[in-house]
XYZ file of C-alpha atoms in Angstrom:
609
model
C 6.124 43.049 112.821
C 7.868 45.969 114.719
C 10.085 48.919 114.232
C 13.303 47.465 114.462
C 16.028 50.136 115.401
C 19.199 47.636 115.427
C 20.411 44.891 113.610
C 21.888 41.481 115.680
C 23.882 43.653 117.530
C 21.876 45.306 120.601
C 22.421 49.420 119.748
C 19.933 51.828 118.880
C 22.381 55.123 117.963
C 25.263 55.674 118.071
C 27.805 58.924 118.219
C 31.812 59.318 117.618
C 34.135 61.663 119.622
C 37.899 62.104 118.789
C 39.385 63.489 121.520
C 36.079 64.440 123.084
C 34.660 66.449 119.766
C 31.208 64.460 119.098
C 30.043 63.658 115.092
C 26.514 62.075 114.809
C 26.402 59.278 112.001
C 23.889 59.809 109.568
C 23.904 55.798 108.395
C 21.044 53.567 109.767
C 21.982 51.879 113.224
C 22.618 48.571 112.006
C 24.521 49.636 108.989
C 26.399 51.995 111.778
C 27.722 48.539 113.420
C 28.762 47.087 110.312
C 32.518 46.027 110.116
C 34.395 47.723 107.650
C 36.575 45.040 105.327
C 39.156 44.096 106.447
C 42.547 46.017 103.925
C 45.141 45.986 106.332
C 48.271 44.109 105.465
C 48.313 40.956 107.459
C 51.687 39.623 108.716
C 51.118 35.597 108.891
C 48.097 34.132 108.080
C 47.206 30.437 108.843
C 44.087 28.103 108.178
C 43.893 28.645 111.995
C 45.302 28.191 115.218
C 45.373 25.149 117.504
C 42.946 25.799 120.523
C 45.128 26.015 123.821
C 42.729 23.620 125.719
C 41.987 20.479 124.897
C 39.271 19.872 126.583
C 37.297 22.353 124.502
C 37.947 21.671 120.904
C 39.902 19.567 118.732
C 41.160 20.865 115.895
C 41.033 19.251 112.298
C 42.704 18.860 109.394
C 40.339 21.812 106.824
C 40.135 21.381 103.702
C 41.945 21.845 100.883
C 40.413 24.989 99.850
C 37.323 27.010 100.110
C 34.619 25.939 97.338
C 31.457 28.103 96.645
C 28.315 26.952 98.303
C 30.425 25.778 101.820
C 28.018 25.536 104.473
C 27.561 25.223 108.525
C 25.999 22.942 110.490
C 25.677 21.548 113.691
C 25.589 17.602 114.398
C 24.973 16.572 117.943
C 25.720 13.565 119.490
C 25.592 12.462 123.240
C 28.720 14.683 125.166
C 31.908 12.317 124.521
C 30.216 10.715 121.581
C 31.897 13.230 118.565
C 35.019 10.916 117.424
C 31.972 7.992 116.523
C 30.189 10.196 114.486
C 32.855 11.966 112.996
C 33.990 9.429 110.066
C 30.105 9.695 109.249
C 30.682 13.540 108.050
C 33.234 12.565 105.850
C 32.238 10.075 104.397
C 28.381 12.040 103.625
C 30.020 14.876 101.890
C 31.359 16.995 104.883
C 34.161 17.707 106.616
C 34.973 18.488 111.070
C 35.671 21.797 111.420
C 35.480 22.140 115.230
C 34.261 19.363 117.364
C 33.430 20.507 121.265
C 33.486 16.977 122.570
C 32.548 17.846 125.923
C 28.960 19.204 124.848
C 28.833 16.624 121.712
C 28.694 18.997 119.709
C 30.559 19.197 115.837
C 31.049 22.218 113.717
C 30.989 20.729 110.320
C 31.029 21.962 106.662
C 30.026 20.494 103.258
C 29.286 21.693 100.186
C 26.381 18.064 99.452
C 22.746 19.819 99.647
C 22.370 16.041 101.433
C 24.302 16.628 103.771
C 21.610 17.375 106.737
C 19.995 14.858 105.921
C 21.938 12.201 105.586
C 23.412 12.408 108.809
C 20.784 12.809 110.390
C 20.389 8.634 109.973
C 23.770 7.893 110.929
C 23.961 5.780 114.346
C 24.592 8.199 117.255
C 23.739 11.494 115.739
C 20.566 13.245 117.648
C 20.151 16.580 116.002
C 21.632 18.277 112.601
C 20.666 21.941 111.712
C 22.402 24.243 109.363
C 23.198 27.366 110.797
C 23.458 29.604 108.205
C 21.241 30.100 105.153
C 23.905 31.600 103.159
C 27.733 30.563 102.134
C 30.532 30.290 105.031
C 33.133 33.026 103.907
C 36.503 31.940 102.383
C 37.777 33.833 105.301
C 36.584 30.893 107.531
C 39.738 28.532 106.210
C 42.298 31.606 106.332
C 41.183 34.064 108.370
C 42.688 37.544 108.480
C 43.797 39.195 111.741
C 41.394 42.421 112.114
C 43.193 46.212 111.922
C 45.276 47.309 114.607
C 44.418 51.119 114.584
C 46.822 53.377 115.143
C 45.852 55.342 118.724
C 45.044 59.036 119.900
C 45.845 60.271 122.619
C 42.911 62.124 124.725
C 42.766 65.149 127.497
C 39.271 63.772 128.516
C 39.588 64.022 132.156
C 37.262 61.321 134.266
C 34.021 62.578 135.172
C 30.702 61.125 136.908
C 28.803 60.164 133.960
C 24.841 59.784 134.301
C 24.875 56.122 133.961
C 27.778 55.515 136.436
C 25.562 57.692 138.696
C 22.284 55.869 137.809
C 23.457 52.878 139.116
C 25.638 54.148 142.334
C 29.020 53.135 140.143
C 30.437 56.294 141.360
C 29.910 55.646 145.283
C 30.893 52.314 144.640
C 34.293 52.895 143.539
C 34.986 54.623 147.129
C 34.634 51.064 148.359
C 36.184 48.630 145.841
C 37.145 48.664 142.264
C 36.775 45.605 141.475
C 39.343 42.348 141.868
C 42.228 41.684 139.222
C 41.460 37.897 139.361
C 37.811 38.228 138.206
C 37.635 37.956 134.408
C 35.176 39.295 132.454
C 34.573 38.075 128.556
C 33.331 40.539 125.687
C 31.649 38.340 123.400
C 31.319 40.996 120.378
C 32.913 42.361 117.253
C 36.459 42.489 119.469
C 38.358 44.885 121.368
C 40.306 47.583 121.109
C 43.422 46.272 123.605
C 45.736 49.281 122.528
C 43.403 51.860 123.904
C 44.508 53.918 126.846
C 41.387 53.375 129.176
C 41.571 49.221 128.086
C 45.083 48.251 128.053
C 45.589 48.350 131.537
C 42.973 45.792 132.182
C 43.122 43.705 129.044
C 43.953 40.203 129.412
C 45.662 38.983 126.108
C 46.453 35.709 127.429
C 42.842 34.516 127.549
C 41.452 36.416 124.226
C 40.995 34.948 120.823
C 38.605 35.036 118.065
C 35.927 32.368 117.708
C 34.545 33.744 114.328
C 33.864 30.990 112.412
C 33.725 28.287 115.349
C 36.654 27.748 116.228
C 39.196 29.413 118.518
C 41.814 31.468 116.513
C 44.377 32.072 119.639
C 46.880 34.594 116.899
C 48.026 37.623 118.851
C 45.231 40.272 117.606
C 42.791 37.676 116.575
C 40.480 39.313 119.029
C 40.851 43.002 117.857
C 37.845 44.994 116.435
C 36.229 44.369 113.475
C 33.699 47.375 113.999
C 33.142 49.671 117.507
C 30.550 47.715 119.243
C 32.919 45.512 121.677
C 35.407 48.458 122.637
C 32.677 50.802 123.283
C 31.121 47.775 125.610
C 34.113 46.371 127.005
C 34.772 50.334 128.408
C 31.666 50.277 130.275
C 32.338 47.463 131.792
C 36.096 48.027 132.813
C 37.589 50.968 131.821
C 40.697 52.055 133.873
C 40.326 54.832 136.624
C 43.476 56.468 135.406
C 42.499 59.514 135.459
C 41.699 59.917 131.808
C 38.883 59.507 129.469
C 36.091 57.511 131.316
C 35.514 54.777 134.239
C 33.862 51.249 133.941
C 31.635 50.424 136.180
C 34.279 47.678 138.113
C 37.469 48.852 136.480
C 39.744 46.782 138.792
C 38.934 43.256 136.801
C 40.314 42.047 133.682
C 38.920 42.105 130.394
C 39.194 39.443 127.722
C 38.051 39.538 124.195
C 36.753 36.848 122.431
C 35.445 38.013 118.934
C 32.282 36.224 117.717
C 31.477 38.918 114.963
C 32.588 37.836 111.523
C 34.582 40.240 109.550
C 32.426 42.382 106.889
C 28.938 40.959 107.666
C 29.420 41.557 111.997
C 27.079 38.437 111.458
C 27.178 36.253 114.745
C 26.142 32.727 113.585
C 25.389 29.726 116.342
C 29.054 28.033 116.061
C 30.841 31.413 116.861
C 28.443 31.622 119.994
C 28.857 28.196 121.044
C 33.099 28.603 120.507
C 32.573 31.696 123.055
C 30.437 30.070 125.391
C 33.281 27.128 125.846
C 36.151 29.337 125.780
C 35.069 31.113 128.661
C 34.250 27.984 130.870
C 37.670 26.702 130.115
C 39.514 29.988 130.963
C 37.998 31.216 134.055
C 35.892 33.775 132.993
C 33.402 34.680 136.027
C 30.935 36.601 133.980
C 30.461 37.403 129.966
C 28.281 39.758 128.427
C 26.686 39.279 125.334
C 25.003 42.151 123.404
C 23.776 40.580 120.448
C 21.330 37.682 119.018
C 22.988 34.433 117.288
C 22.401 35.070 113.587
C 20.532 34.643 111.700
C 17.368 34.099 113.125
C 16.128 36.323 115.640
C 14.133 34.312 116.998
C 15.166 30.058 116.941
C 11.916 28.343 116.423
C 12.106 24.658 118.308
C 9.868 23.242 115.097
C 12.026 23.997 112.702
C 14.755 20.823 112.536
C 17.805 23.650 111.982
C 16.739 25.690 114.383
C 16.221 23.110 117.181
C 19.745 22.220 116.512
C 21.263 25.826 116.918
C 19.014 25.635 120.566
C 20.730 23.039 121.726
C 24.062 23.621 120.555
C 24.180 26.869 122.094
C 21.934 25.305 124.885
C 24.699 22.754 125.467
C 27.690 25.452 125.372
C 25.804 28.018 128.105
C 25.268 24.891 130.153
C 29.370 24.103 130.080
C 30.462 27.353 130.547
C 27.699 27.938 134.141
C 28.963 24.308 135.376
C 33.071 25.683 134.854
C 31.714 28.949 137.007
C 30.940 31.555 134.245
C 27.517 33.612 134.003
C 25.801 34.808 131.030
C 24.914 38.099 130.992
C 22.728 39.369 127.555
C 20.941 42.166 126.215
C 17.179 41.759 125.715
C 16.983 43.757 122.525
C 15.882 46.772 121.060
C 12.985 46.809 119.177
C 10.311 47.370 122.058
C 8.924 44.186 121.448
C 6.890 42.031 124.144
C 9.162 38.594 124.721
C 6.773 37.227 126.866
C 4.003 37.019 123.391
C 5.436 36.249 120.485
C 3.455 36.797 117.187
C 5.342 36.826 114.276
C 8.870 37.411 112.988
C 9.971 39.516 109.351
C 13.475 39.776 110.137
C 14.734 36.260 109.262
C 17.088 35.560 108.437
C 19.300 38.194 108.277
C 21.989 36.444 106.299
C 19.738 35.873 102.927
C 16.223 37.377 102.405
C 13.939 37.805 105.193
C 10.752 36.280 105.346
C 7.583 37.049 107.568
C 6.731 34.267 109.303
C 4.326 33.356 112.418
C 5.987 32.236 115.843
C 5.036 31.342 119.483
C 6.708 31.419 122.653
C 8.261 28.743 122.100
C 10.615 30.362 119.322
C 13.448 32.531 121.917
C 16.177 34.794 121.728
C 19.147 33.376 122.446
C 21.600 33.319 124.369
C 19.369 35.779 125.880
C 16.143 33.931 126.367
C 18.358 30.536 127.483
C 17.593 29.301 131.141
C 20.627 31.039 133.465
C 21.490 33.802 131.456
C 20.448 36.888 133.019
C 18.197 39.377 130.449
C 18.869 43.107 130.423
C 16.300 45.586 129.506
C 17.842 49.440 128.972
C 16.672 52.610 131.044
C 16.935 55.919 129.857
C 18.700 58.471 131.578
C 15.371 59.437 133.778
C 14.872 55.695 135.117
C 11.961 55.256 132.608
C 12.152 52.043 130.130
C 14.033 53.505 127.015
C 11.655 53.043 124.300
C 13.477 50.611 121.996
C 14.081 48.341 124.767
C 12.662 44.728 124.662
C 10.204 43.815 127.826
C 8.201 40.905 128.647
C 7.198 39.650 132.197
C 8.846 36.529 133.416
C 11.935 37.371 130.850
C 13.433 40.172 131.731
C 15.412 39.631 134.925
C 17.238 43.267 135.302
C 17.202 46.804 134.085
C 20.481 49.083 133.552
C 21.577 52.123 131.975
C 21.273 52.007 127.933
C 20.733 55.410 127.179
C 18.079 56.902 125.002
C 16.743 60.029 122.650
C 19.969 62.224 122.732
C 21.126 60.868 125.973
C 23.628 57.643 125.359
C 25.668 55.806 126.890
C 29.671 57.141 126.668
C 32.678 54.733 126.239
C 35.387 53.805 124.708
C 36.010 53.557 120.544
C 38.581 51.703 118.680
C 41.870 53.866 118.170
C 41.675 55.955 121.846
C 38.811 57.466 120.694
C 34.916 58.150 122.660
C 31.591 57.954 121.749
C 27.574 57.610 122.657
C 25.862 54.527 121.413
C 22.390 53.384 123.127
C 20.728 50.289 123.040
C 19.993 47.714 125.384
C 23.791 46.245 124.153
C 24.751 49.260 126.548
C 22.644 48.398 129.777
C 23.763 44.839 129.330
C 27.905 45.740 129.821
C 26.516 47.693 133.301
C 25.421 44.873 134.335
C 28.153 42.275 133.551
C 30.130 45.243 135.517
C 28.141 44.927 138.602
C 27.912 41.042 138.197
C 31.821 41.645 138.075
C 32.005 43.537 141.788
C 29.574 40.827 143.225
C 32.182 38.214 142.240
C 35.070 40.188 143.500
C 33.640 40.640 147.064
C 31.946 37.021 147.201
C 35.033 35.030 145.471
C 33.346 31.335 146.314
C 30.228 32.413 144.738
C 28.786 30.542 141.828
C 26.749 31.678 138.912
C 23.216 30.869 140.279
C 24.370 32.884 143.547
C 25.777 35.959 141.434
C 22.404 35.897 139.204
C 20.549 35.871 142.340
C 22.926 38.789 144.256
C 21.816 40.935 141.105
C 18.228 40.755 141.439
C 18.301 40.679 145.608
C 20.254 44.047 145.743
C 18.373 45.497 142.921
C 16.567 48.776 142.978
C 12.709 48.112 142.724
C 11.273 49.536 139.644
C 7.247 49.917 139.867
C 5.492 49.780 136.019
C 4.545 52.833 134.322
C 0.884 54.222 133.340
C 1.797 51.722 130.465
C -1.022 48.919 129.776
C 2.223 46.438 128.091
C 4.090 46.566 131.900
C 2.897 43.455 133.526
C 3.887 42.285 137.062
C 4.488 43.815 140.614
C 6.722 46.021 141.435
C 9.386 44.203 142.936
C 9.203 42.141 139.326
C 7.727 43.100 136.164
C 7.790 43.133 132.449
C 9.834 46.538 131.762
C 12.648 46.210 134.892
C 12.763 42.491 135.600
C 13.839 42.813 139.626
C 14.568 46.329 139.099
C 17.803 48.145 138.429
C 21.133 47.020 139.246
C 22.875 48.029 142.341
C 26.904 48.579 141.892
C 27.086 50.216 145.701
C 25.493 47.497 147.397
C 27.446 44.886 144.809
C 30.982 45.889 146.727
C 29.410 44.881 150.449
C 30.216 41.982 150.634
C 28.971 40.705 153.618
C 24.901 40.169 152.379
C 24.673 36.749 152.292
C 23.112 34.646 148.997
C 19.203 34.533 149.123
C 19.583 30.871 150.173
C 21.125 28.074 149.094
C 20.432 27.426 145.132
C 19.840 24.011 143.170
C 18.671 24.084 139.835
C 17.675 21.362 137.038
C 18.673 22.997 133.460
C 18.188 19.484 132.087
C 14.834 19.584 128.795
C 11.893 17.128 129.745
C 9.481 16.757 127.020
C 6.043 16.987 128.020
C 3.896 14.799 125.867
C 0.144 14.996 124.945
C -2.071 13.573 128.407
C 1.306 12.235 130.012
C 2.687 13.579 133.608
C 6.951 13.725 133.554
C 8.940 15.061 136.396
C 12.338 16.398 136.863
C 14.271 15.954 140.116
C 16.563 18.185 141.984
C 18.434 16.298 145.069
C 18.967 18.585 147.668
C 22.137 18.178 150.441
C 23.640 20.042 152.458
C 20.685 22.156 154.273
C 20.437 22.251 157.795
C 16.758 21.402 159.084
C 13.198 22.108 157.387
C 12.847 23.624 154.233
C 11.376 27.634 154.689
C 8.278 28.879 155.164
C 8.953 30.743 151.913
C 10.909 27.924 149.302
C 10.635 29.589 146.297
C 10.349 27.374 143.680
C 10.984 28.921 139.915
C 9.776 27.093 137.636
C 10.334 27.731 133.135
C 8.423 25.568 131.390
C 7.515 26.188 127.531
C 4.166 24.954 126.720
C 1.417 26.286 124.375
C -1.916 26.763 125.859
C -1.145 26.109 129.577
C -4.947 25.733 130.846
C -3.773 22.403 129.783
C -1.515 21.658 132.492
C -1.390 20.952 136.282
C 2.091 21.693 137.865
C 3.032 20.365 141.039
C 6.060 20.460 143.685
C 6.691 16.831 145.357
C 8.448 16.765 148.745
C 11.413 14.518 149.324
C 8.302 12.645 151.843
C 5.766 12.878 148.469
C 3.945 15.865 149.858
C 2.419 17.589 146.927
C 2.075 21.521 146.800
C 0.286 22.340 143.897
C 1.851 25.407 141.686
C -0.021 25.705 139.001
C -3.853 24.152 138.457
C -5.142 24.251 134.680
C -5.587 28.175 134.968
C -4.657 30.994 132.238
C -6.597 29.144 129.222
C -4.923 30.048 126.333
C -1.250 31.815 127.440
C 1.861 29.675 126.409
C 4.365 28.857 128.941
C 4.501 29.124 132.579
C 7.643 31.150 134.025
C 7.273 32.033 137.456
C 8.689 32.008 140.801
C 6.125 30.399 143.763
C 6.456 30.448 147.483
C 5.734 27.458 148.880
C 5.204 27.215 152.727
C 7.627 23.899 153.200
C 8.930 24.354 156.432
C 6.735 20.727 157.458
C 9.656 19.122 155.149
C 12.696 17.945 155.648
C 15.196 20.290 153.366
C 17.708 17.313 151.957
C 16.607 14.470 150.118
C 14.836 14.820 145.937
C 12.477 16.769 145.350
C 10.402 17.075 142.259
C 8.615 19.535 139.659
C 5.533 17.460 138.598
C 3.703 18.478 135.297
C 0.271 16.793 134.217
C -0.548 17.871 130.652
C -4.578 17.319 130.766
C -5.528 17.375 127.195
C -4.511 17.183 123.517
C -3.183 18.992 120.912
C -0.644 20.379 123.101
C 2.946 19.696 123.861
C 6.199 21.085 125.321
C 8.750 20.487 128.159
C 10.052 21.742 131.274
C 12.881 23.784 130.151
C 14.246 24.131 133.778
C 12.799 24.888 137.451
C 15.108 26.046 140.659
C 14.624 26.097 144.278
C 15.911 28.603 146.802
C 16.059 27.991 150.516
């Protein structure tokens, strides 16, 4: 398919310093990432700790003992609707090992090959899908606490760094740091909370491990099980104390929630979905994620255990934007065009690969999931870095990720520094700046943070490059451009417009017209002369389809007419001269599918006034 430079985890290369003296790796960049296993004399194990808030997950009773061929899946009921269904997975072979009532979502294991299967006819169950394709680890039912390394000190003295430069970190910092009440969640291999540039912004109280799928709240549980979080979680807050380096908003706080699984650094759907509700439930105002959900890189909505792991993780990212967090992810590195999708050979990555054909409709996730915002990685010149992931209509923002010999430096486990590139590095800059927009807007919500990033972002025209598609205040390669720390600590620039977004799935059948509704309240007067109106709907040939926006009165202002033939999916923002409507009351996205052979849904759609 493509040369792929990084495994699930989003780095290209990376570099070591002790005490500021540099050693290359000569191992591969995925095998580079790889967690090393785990030796270290553990205090107190347990099957697993309790999770600290109810509302999120229940814990129950595991079994006995680990048996070979234990695997994961996903059952999803309607939100609320777990406790009916879960008698059902005992009683077909399986047992609860999380259940995230809230979303309707189980984490359950069984060894029966008819397992799937035979829930999937049990009353109240919608979707089952396996998420793995090999073994859970015995781990999973007694989990040991990562290494705590032992730390170096450093006489690395604080210096303006290209990337903090790139994206005006450095003249930012003159204005605000960043607030202590804005927490920020590594979602990653762990963190490093005894280093000297971390420790002063790490927030223990709200870190765990969600390896697994289920919250392991054990002091430590959240520690390192490679490099990869620490050297992210530095670039996004490291302490301006005068030594080592600075993150780009080191006044917030940093938790660590570990997703990676010890040995493999595999990050399967239930780990993801763990994260996703842990942060909603304990504040967290932004979290960045620099990896895909193993093991498929891309999650095909065809496949039945696939479509599950969507909507699980769906589901989760939903939760966690409607409790006030936002999503921030890498794009990937393997300078591949998300916006046409032809074929996949690198799934899955936890048995043997296969090549197989996919459409648009197969994503990334979380970083191709409606609200999450998608990073693509510069180089140290402003150009694209080469590895980086692009695709018009996906890529929202561009940030430092390094490339070539230039990387990105930060922190490593043990007090140490290092380069690593990869879009896994633009993606922490970003959840940084994200970071200083929250501390200077406090009421702000996701939607208006998402927006503040791509408003204040530096336009970034395409290249002489034929693959750059778009204008060039949005295209393919930069999204809305790069990100803007400087004007992030303002302030006092005002949201776009007020924001109201549907993130609910309508299925668009074969010759059928749906809508989805968005009530509107709270607007003074007419809609603008400039609504914009952005609309993500997944659909395979969309010269099929006929979009339309309905006023609150039943105007219609048609979007989209049957044009672009062949292309799958439509996901684009109009401007729509409204200001003849009233701006309260429902208004409507309107699709018309005119032909058959042909399905898909409207994933979501947004208005901004």
């Amino acid at each position: 398919m493509f040369s792929q430079i990084s495994s699930r985890l989003r780095t290209s290369a990376v570099a070591v310093a002790a005490l500021g003296t540099t050693a290359a790796l000569a191992a591969p960049a995925g095998l580079a990432q790889a967690a090393p296993t785990d030796t270290a004399p553990v205090a107190a194990r347990s099957a697993g700790a309790t999770q600290t808030s109810p509302t999120t997950v229940t814990k129950a009773a595991a079994p006995a003992a680990w048996a070979a061929g234990t695997r994961a899946y996903l059952v999803i009921t309607a939100p609320g609707g777990t406790s009916a269904v879960s008698g059902a997975v005992t009683s077909n072979g399986g047992s609860v090992f999380a259940s995230y009532d809230a979303i309707g979502v189980i984490v359950a294991h069984s060894t029966s090959t008819s397992f799937a299967s035979a829930m999937r006819s049990v009353t109240g169950v919608q979707q089952v899908g396996a998420t793995r394709t090999s073994d859970v680890p015995a781990d999973a039912y007694n989990p040991a606490l990562p290494a705590n390394p032992a730390q170096s000190a450093t006489t690395l003295t604080e210096s303006n760094r290209w990337d903090m430069t790139q994206i005006k970190a450095d003249q930012a910092w003159a204005v605000s740091t960043g607030s202590a009440s804005v927490k920020v969640g590594v979602l990653d291999t762990g963190v490093d909370d005894q280093h000297q540039d971390i420790a002063p912004n790490f927030n223990a109280a709200d870190s765990a491990s969600c390896a697994y799928g289920k919250a392991d709240t054990r002091a430590g549980a959240w520690r390192d099980v490679g490099t990869h979080g620490t050297h992210v979680a530095g670039t996004i807050a490291a302490a301006k104390n005068g030594k080592g380096v600075i993150g780009v908003a080191p006044g917030v706080k940093i938790s660590s929630v570990r997703i990676a699984e010890p040995t493999s650094s595999l990050f399967f759907a239930e780990n993801t979905i763990c994260g996703f509700m842990w942060a909603g439930d304990h504040g967290f105002k932004v979290t960045n994620n620099s990896y895909y959900t193993d093991p498929w890189q891309f999650n095909c909505p065809d496949n039945i255990d696939q479509a599950a792991i969507i909507e699980g993780v769906r589901r989760a990212q939903v939760y966690a934007e409607g409790k006030g967090s936002l999503q921030v992810a890498a794009a990937g590195n393997s300078n591949y065009d998300l916006a046409n999708k032809t074929t996949d050979s690198e799934s899955p990555n936890d048995s043997t690969p296969v090549t197989r054909t996919i459409t648009n409709a197969c994503i990334d996730i979380p970083t191709e999931l409606p609200g999450v915002v998608t990073v693509a990685a510069q180089a140290s010149g402003g150009a694209k870095s080469s590895y980086s992931n692009f695709g018009d209509g996906v890529i929202d923002v561009a940030a430092p990720g390094g490339d070539g010999a230039t990387g990105v430096y930060s922190t490593l486990p043990g007090g140490k520094y290092g380069s690593m590139s990869g879009t896994s590095m633009a993606s922490p800059h970003v959840a940084g700046v994200a970071a200083l927009i929250a501390s200077a807007n406090p009421a702000f919500t996701p939607a208006q943070i998402r927006d503040q990033l791509g408003a204040q972002a530096t336009d970034r025209a395409c290249p002489s490059d034929t693959r750059c598609k778009g204008t060039t205040t949005k295209n393919g390669f930069f999204g809305e451009g790069a990100v803007d720390a400087l004007k992030a600590v303002g302030g006092s620039t005002p949201p776009p417009g007020a924001y109201f977004e549907n993130l609910t799935d309508v299925a668009i059948a074969d010759n059928a017209t749906v809508e989805s509704a968005i009530t509107v309240s709270g607007v003074t007067g007419n809609a603008p002369a400039t609504l914009k109106v952005g609309v993500d709907v997944k659909h395979t040939y969309i010269g099929d389809l006929k979009v339309d926006l309905v006023a609150p009165d039943g105007t219609v202002y048609t979007l989209h007419n049957r044009t672009g033939s062949g292309t799958d999916n439509i996901v684009q923002t109009f401007t729509v001269n409204a200001s003849a409507e009233v701006a309260n009351g429902v208004w409507k996205l309107r699709v018309n599918d005119n032909a058959s052979q042909d399905t898909g849904k409207i994933d979501a759609w947004n208005l901004t006034f």
